[in-house]
Amino acid sequence: MLYVVATPIGNLEDITLRAIRVLKEVDYVFAEDTRVTKKLLSHLGINTTVYRYDEHSKHHQIENVLNLLKDGKSVALTTDAGTPCISDPGYELVDAVLKAEISVIPIPGASAMTTAASVAGISCRRLAFEGFLPKKKGRQTLLKQLKDDERTIIFFESPHRIVKTLEDIEQYMGVKYVVIVREITKIYEEIIRGTTTEVIQRLIEKPIKGEIVLLIKGKDELLEEEKGRKNKYSQFSKVGDNSSEYDEDDDEDDYYDDCEEEEE
């Protein structure tokens, strides 16, 4: 049996009792980054053997996992942070296991995408997740395709590229209302809201670090409710009660780096 296990996206308290039990009971854990997962397991007092499953190892590891499952072993699949198979190659393993008619069990939990949507303060009745925006090829085409989309669009983005991304959004999609949610569940968690023009100015004046979820409000709900706002720059808030997190340092590491490599 294959368990697809969601893990914390920052604060180590954000893991379910069921996930802890499964990680203890399975024979093996296959992880996007063994270092990250071993750190989590150590924190939880779990000694399950961990193997790597990522973009570079997936081809031979899929066969290895299938053989283990056919031998009656149980396997958990994890990603660096959050729910597996969202912007990572885990779906290919799940597909292979299902085709082999072996059970796949989801163990739900944290997800950066839905967590950001829950605190963005914009309608997410309809939304589209686009992962990382292409760095070069297809970037302009995709943004033009999304210009008149009525859904809320969600991206992951790097702090090093966020200003350029917002500039491209404004160039190819027009002025949009956007929300940035960064360092979710960590010490420096922050929500930044405003038009692309306002947020660009805000980030130029005060650059940000850490992992970023970017939400673009859909066309139909774009700017009407924001016209009466008095603030010159975007609204933002900080949450300081996120003391238990993966990274013991305060340097706001970007846990999406591995995912970005897939887009290159």
mmCIF file of C-alpha atoms in Angstrom:
data_model
loop_
_atom_site.group_PDB
_atom_site.id
_atom_site.type_symbol
_atom_site.label_atom_id
_atom_site.label_comp_id
_atom_site.label_asym_id
_atom_site.label_seq_id
_atom_site.Cartn_x
_atom_site.Cartn_y
_atom_site.Cartn_z
ATOM 1 C CA MET A 1 0.000 0.000 0.000
ATOM 2 C CA LEU A 2 1.223 3.504 -0.893
ATOM 3 C CA TYR A 3 0.410 6.375 1.461
ATOM 4 C CA VAL A 4 0.632 9.933 0.113
ATOM 5 C CA VAL A 5 1.453 11.891 3.261
ATOM 6 C CA ALA A 6 1.196 15.657 3.692
ATOM 7 C CA THR A 7 3.819 17.195 5.985
ATOM 8 C CA PRO A 8 4.179 20.684 7.539
ATOM 9 C CA ILE A 9 4.926 23.687 5.323
ATOM 10 C CA GLY A 10 6.856 25.410 8.096
ATOM 11 C CA ASN A 11 5.471 25.057 11.603
ATOM 12 C CA LEU A 12 6.122 21.523 12.818
ATOM 13 C CA GLU A 13 2.882 21.480 14.787
ATOM 14 C CA ASP A 14 0.961 21.420 11.504
ATOM 15 C CA ILE A 15 0.973 17.647 11.050
ATOM 16 C CA THR A 16 -1.912 15.307 11.721
ATOM 17 C CA LEU A 17 -1.923 12.487 14.235
ATOM 18 C CA ARG A 18 -2.748 10.128 11.388
ATOM 19 C CA ALA A 19 0.293 11.260 9.396
ATOM 20 C CA ILE A 20 2.559 10.668 12.391
ATOM 21 C CA ARG A 21 1.139 7.183 12.876
ATOM 22 C CA VAL A 22 1.534 6.276 9.206
ATOM 23 C CA LEU A 23 5.129 7.537 9.064
ATOM 24 C CA LYS A 24 5.901 5.359 12.093
ATOM 25 C CA GLU A 25 4.176 2.245 10.782
ATOM 26 C CA VAL A 26 5.235 2.098 7.122
ATOM 27 C CA ASP A 27 8.258 0.073 6.090
ATOM 28 C CA TYR A 28 9.805 2.853 3.989
ATOM 29 C CA VAL A 29 9.450 6.558 3.281
ATOM 30 C CA PHE A 30 10.286 7.959 -0.151
ATOM 31 C CA ALA A 31 10.997 11.684 0.065
ATOM 32 C CA GLU A 32 11.749 14.534 -2.323
ATOM 33 C CA ASP A 33 14.698 15.549 -0.131
ATOM 34 C CA THR A 34 15.853 12.972 2.406
ATOM 35 C CA ARG A 35 17.555 15.631 4.537
ATOM 36 C CA VAL A 36 14.338 17.568 5.048
ATOM 37 C CA THR A 37 12.256 14.484 5.773
ATOM 38 C CA LYS A 38 14.844 12.961 8.113
ATOM 39 C CA LYS A 39 14.848 16.204 10.085
ATOM 40 C CA LEU A 40 11.075 16.006 10.455
ATOM 41 C CA LEU A 41 11.137 12.320 11.395
ATOM 42 C CA SER A 42 13.868 12.955 13.947
ATOM 43 C CA HIS A 43 11.762 15.703 15.505
ATOM 44 C CA LEU A 44 8.871 13.229 15.749
ATOM 45 C CA GLY A 45 11.059 10.430 17.131
ATOM 46 C CA ILE A 46 10.536 8.237 14.057
ATOM 47 C CA ASN A 47 13.273 5.962 12.691
ATOM 48 C CA THR A 48 11.689 4.731 9.451
ATOM 49 C CA THR A 49 14.156 4.229 6.574
ATOM 50 C CA VAL A 50 14.064 7.093 4.061
ATOM 51 C CA TYR A 51 14.939 6.938 0.352
ATOM 52 C CA ARG A 52 15.035 9.736 -2.196
ATOM 53 C CA TYR A 53 12.339 10.168 -4.826
ATOM 54 C CA ASP A 54 12.705 13.291 -6.962
ATOM 55 C CA GLU A 55 12.886 14.467 -10.571
ATOM 56 C CA HIS A 56 16.346 12.952 -11.014
ATOM 57 C CA SER A 57 15.724 9.573 -9.372
ATOM 58 C CA LYS A 58 12.090 8.936 -10.259
ATOM 59 C CA HIS A 59 12.643 6.622 -13.224
ATOM 60 C CA HIS A 60 14.435 3.870 -11.315
ATOM 61 C CA GLN A 61 12.685 4.547 -8.008
ATOM 62 C CA ILE A 62 9.227 3.964 -9.473
ATOM 63 C CA GLU A 63 10.273 0.406 -10.294
ATOM 64 C CA ASN A 64 11.816 -0.008 -6.839
ATOM 65 C CA VAL A 65 8.659 1.179 -5.100
ATOM 66 C CA LEU A 66 6.469 -1.088 -7.219
ATOM 67 C CA ASN A 67 8.634 -4.078 -6.319
ATOM 68 C CA LEU A 68 8.430 -3.232 -2.615
ATOM 69 C CA LEU A 69 4.661 -2.865 -2.761
ATOM 70 C CA LYS A 70 4.261 -6.131 -4.668
ATOM 71 C CA ASP A 71 6.318 -7.813 -1.932
ATOM 72 C CA GLY A 72 3.784 -6.639 0.630
ATOM 73 C CA LYS A 73 5.751 -3.707 2.002
ATOM 74 C CA SER A 74 4.105 -0.394 2.869
ATOM 75 C CA VAL A 75 5.506 2.890 1.560
ATOM 76 C CA ALA A 76 4.871 6.554 2.378
ATOM 77 C CA LEU A 77 5.497 9.289 -0.191
ATOM 78 C CA THR A 78 6.354 12.776 1.095
ATOM 79 C CA THR A 79 7.492 16.045 -0.401
ATOM 80 C CA ASP A 80 9.738 18.706 1.137
ATOM 81 C CA ALA A 81 6.784 20.588 2.565
ATOM 82 C CA GLY A 82 3.040 20.289 2.208
ATOM 83 C CA THR A 83 1.055 17.862 0.096
ATOM 84 C CA PRO A 84 2.912 15.600 -2.387
ATOM 85 C CA CYS A 85 2.174 15.611 -6.121
ATOM 86 C CA ILE A 86 1.568 19.384 -6.233
ATOM 87 C CA SER A 87 4.379 20.852 -8.376
ATOM 88 C CA ASP A 88 6.547 17.782 -7.858
ATOM 89 C CA PRO A 89 7.005 14.455 -9.718
ATOM 90 C CA GLY A 90 5.097 12.395 -7.160
ATOM 91 C CA TYR A 91 2.077 12.035 -9.438
ATOM 92 C CA GLU A 92 4.070 9.759 -11.758
ATOM 93 C CA LEU A 93 4.651 7.306 -8.924
ATOM 94 C CA VAL A 94 0.986 7.431 -7.930
ATOM 95 C CA ASP A 95 -0.017 6.819 -11.548
ATOM 96 C CA ALA A 96 2.261 3.779 -11.795
ATOM 97 C CA VAL A 97 0.976 2.333 -8.516
ATOM 98 C CA LEU A 98 -2.663 2.780 -9.524
ATOM 99 C CA LYS A 99 -1.990 1.165 -12.903
ATOM 100 C CA ALA A 100 -0.532 -1.794 -11.006
ATOM 101 C CA GLU A 101 -3.868 -1.987 -9.145
ATOM 102 C CA ILE A 102 -2.244 -1.332 -5.783
ATOM 103 C CA SER A 103 -4.032 0.805 -3.197
ATOM 104 C CA VAL A 104 -3.080 4.473 -2.823
ATOM 105 C CA ILE A 105 -4.207 6.157 0.395
ATOM 106 C CA PRO A 106 -4.146 9.968 0.830
ATOM 107 C CA ILE A 107 -3.123 11.303 4.242
ATOM 108 C CA PRO A 108 -4.262 14.934 3.983
ATOM 109 C CA GLY A 109 -2.703 17.917 5.679
ATOM 110 C CA ALA A 110 -0.983 21.214 4.991
ATOM 111 C CA SER A 111 -0.881 22.761 1.517
ATOM 112 C CA ALA A 112 0.719 26.133 0.761
ATOM 113 C CA MET A 113 -1.755 26.778 -2.044
ATOM 114 C CA THR A 114 -4.968 26.334 -0.058
ATOM 115 C CA THR A 115 -3.506 27.879 3.091
ATOM 116 C CA ALA A 116 -2.611 31.046 1.184
ATOM 117 C CA ALA A 117 -6.042 31.139 -0.439
ATOM 118 C CA SER A 118 -7.701 30.921 2.972
ATOM 119 C CA VAL A 119 -6.080 34.151 4.213
ATOM 120 C CA ALA A 120 -5.961 36.141 0.959
ATOM 121 C CA GLY A 121 -9.307 37.822 1.485
ATOM 122 C CA ILE A 122 -10.382 37.397 -2.137
ATOM 123 C CA SER A 123 -12.915 35.035 -3.657
ATOM 124 C CA CYS A 124 -11.603 31.527 -4.228
ATOM 125 C CA ARG A 125 -14.901 29.950 -5.253
ATOM 126 C CA ARG A 126 -13.162 29.330 -8.561
ATOM 127 C CA LEU A 127 -9.403 29.127 -8.790
ATOM 128 C CA ALA A 128 -6.607 27.818 -10.981
ATOM 129 C CA PHE A 129 -3.207 26.696 -9.730
ATOM 130 C CA GLU A 130 -0.397 27.296 -12.235
ATOM 131 C CA GLY A 131 2.634 26.234 -10.159
ATOM 132 C CA PHE A 132 5.734 28.223 -11.098
ATOM 133 C CA LEU A 133 5.446 30.716 -13.920
ATOM 134 C CA PRO A 134 7.823 29.747 -16.763
ATOM 135 C CA LYS A 135 11.056 31.712 -16.495
ATOM 136 C CA LYS A 136 11.386 32.370 -20.216
ATOM 137 C CA LYS A 137 9.705 30.220 -22.844
ATOM 138 C CA GLY A 138 5.938 30.456 -22.745
ATOM 139 C CA ARG A 139 5.831 33.090 -19.997
ATOM 140 C CA GLN A 140 4.319 35.869 -22.123
ATOM 141 C CA THR A 141 1.900 33.480 -23.832
ATOM 142 C CA LEU A 142 0.613 32.078 -20.538
ATOM 143 C CA LEU A 143 0.039 35.495 -18.993
ATOM 144 C CA LYS A 144 -1.866 36.670 -22.061
ATOM 145 C CA GLN A 145 -4.021 33.536 -21.905
ATOM 146 C CA LEU A 146 -4.860 34.274 -18.268
ATOM 147 C CA LYS A 147 -5.589 37.975 -18.819
ATOM 148 C CA ASP A 148 -9.375 37.654 -18.934
ATOM 149 C CA ASP A 149 -9.676 34.634 -16.653
ATOM 150 C CA GLU A 150 -12.487 35.038 -14.127
ATOM 151 C CA ARG A 151 -10.876 32.646 -11.648
ATOM 152 C CA THR A 152 -8.340 33.487 -8.966
ATOM 153 C CA ILE A 153 -4.944 32.403 -10.322
ATOM 154 C CA ILE A 154 -2.332 31.015 -7.933
ATOM 155 C CA PHE A 155 1.418 30.799 -8.527
ATOM 156 C CA PHE A 156 4.478 29.833 -6.522
ATOM 157 C CA GLU A 157 7.305 32.337 -6.921
ATOM 158 C CA SER A 158 10.839 33.097 -5.775
ATOM 159 C CA PRO A 159 11.605 36.319 -3.855
ATOM 160 C CA HIS A 160 14.369 37.011 -6.371
ATOM 161 C CA ARG A 161 11.873 37.117 -9.247
ATOM 162 C CA ILE A 162 8.693 38.410 -7.650
ATOM 163 C CA VAL A 163 9.087 42.045 -8.779
ATOM 164 C CA LYS A 164 9.843 40.993 -12.372
ATOM 165 C CA THR A 165 6.859 38.656 -12.285
ATOM 166 C CA LEU A 166 4.541 41.424 -11.103
ATOM 167 C CA GLU A 167 5.889 43.725 -13.816
ATOM 168 C CA ASP A 168 5.216 41.041 -16.428
ATOM 169 C CA ILE A 169 1.712 40.493 -15.071
ATOM 170 C CA GLU A 170 0.982 44.204 -15.400
ATOM 171 C CA GLN A 171 2.501 44.336 -18.884
ATOM 172 C CA TYR A 172 0.667 41.342 -20.341
ATOM 173 C CA MET A 173 -2.471 41.158 -18.178
ATOM 174 C CA GLY A 174 -3.003 44.803 -17.264
ATOM 175 C CA VAL A 175 -3.257 46.183 -13.730
ATOM 176 C CA LYS A 176 -4.416 43.371 -11.463
ATOM 177 C CA TYR A 177 -5.250 43.062 -7.796
ATOM 178 C CA VAL A 178 -2.806 40.629 -6.223
ATOM 179 C CA VAL A 179 -2.075 39.042 -2.875
ATOM 180 C CA ILE A 180 1.329 37.790 -1.743
ATOM 181 C CA VAL A 181 1.441 35.344 1.158
ATOM 182 C CA ARG A 182 5.001 34.572 2.188
ATOM 183 C CA GLU A 183 6.723 32.425 4.823
ATOM 184 C CA ILE A 184 3.446 30.680 5.600
ATOM 185 C CA THR A 185 3.269 29.434 9.226
ATOM 186 C CA LYS A 186 6.792 30.711 9.943
ATOM 187 C CA ILE A 187 8.075 33.564 12.099
ATOM 188 C CA TYR A 188 8.120 36.092 9.266
ATOM 189 C CA GLU A 189 4.728 35.167 7.838
ATOM 190 C CA GLU A 190 3.269 38.131 5.967
ATOM 191 C CA ILE A 191 0.322 39.038 3.761
ATOM 192 C CA ILE A 192 0.745 41.825 1.187
ATOM 193 C CA ARG A 193 -2.249 43.035 -0.838
ATOM 194 C CA GLY A 194 -2.850 45.664 -3.483
ATOM 195 C CA THR A 195 -2.746 46.391 -7.185
ATOM 196 C CA THR A 196 0.284 45.218 -9.117
ATOM 197 C CA THR A 197 1.474 48.836 -9.273
ATOM 198 C CA GLU A 198 1.170 49.289 -5.508
ATOM 199 C CA VAL A 199 2.780 45.986 -4.604
ATOM 200 C CA ILE A 200 5.697 46.512 -7.000
ATOM 201 C CA GLN A 201 6.415 49.855 -5.318
ATOM 202 C CA ARG A 202 6.095 48.256 -1.879
ATOM 203 C CA LEU A 203 8.581 45.507 -2.758
ATOM 204 C CA ILE A 204 11.065 47.925 -4.309
ATOM 205 C CA GLU A 205 11.014 49.970 -1.113
ATOM 206 C CA LYS A 206 11.115 46.921 1.147
ATOM 207 C CA PRO A 207 12.295 43.691 -0.546
ATOM 208 C CA ILE A 208 11.082 40.400 0.864
ATOM 209 C CA LYS A 209 12.614 36.972 1.365
ATOM 210 C CA GLY A 210 11.304 33.461 1.770
ATOM 211 C CA GLU A 211 8.847 31.274 -0.088
ATOM 212 C CA ILE A 212 5.978 33.056 -1.798
ATOM 213 C CA VAL A 213 2.459 32.190 -2.903
ATOM 214 C CA LEU A 214 1.061 34.756 -5.343
ATOM 215 C CA LEU A 215 -2.677 35.102 -5.975
ATOM 216 C CA ILE A 216 -4.171 37.155 -8.820
ATOM 217 C CA LYS A 217 -7.802 38.182 -8.468
ATOM 218 C CA GLY A 218 -10.054 37.092 -11.327
ATOM 219 C CA LYS A 219 -11.247 39.604 -13.904
ATOM 220 C CA ASP A 220 -14.860 39.968 -12.766
ATOM 221 C CA GLU A 221 -13.889 40.798 -9.202
ATOM 222 C CA LEU A 222 -10.864 42.858 -10.077
ATOM 223 C CA LEU A 223 -10.818 46.369 -8.695
ATOM 224 C CA GLU A 224 -14.319 47.622 -7.882
ATOM 225 C CA GLU A 225 -14.220 46.811 -4.191
ATOM 226 C CA GLU A 226 -10.749 48.330 -3.891
ATOM 227 C CA LYS A 227 -11.508 51.794 -5.301
ATOM 228 C CA GLY A 228 -12.400 53.236 -1.937
ATOM 229 C CA ARG A 229 -9.215 52.187 -0.217
ATOM 230 C CA LYS A 230 -7.362 54.989 1.534
ATOM 231 C CA ASN A 231 -3.942 53.404 1.873
ATOM 232 C CA LYS A 232 -1.376 54.504 -0.702
ATOM 233 C CA TYR A 233 0.442 51.194 -0.509
ATOM 234 C CA SER A 234 -0.670 47.646 0.051
ATOM 235 C CA GLN A 235 -2.073 46.376 3.277
ATOM 236 C CA PHE A 236 -0.002 43.799 5.050
ATOM 237 C CA SER A 237 0.057 41.936 8.319
ATOM 238 C CA LYS A 238 2.524 39.868 10.231
ATOM 239 C CA VAL A 239 1.939 36.862 12.425
ATOM 240 C CA GLY A 240 4.494 36.135 15.102
ATOM 241 C CA ASP A 241 3.231 32.975 16.770
ATOM 242 C CA ASN A 242 4.987 30.518 14.477
ATOM 243 C CA SER A 243 7.903 29.384 16.583
ATOM 244 C CA SER A 244 8.054 25.683 15.668
ATOM 245 C CA GLU A 245 9.316 25.517 12.101
ATOM 246 C CA TYR A 246 11.530 23.399 9.863
ATOM 247 C CA ASP A 247 14.335 25.925 9.632
ATOM 248 C CA GLU A 248 15.822 26.764 13.003
ATOM 249 C CA ASP A 249 17.626 29.737 11.455
ATOM 250 C CA ASP A 250 15.849 32.999 10.742
ATOM 251 C CA ASP A 251 17.189 33.347 7.211
ATOM 252 C CA GLU A 252 13.853 32.507 5.581
ATOM 253 C CA ASP A 253 15.088 29.741 3.270
ATOM 254 C CA ASP A 254 13.124 29.094 0.102
ATOM 255 C CA TYR A 255 11.653 25.595 0.322
ATOM 256 C CA TYR A 256 10.442 25.741 -3.279
ATOM 257 C CA ASP A 257 13.918 25.705 -4.839
ATOM 258 C CA ASP A 258 13.701 22.040 -5.842
ATOM 259 C CA CYS A 259 10.355 22.621 -7.540
ATOM 260 C CA GLU A 260 11.792 25.536 -9.499
ATOM 261 C CA GLU A 261 14.388 23.299 -11.101
ATOM 262 C CA GLU A 262 11.601 21.398 -12.831
ATOM 263 C CA GLU A 263 10.562 24.535 -14.689
ATOM 264 C CA GLU A 264 13.997 25.190 -16.211
#
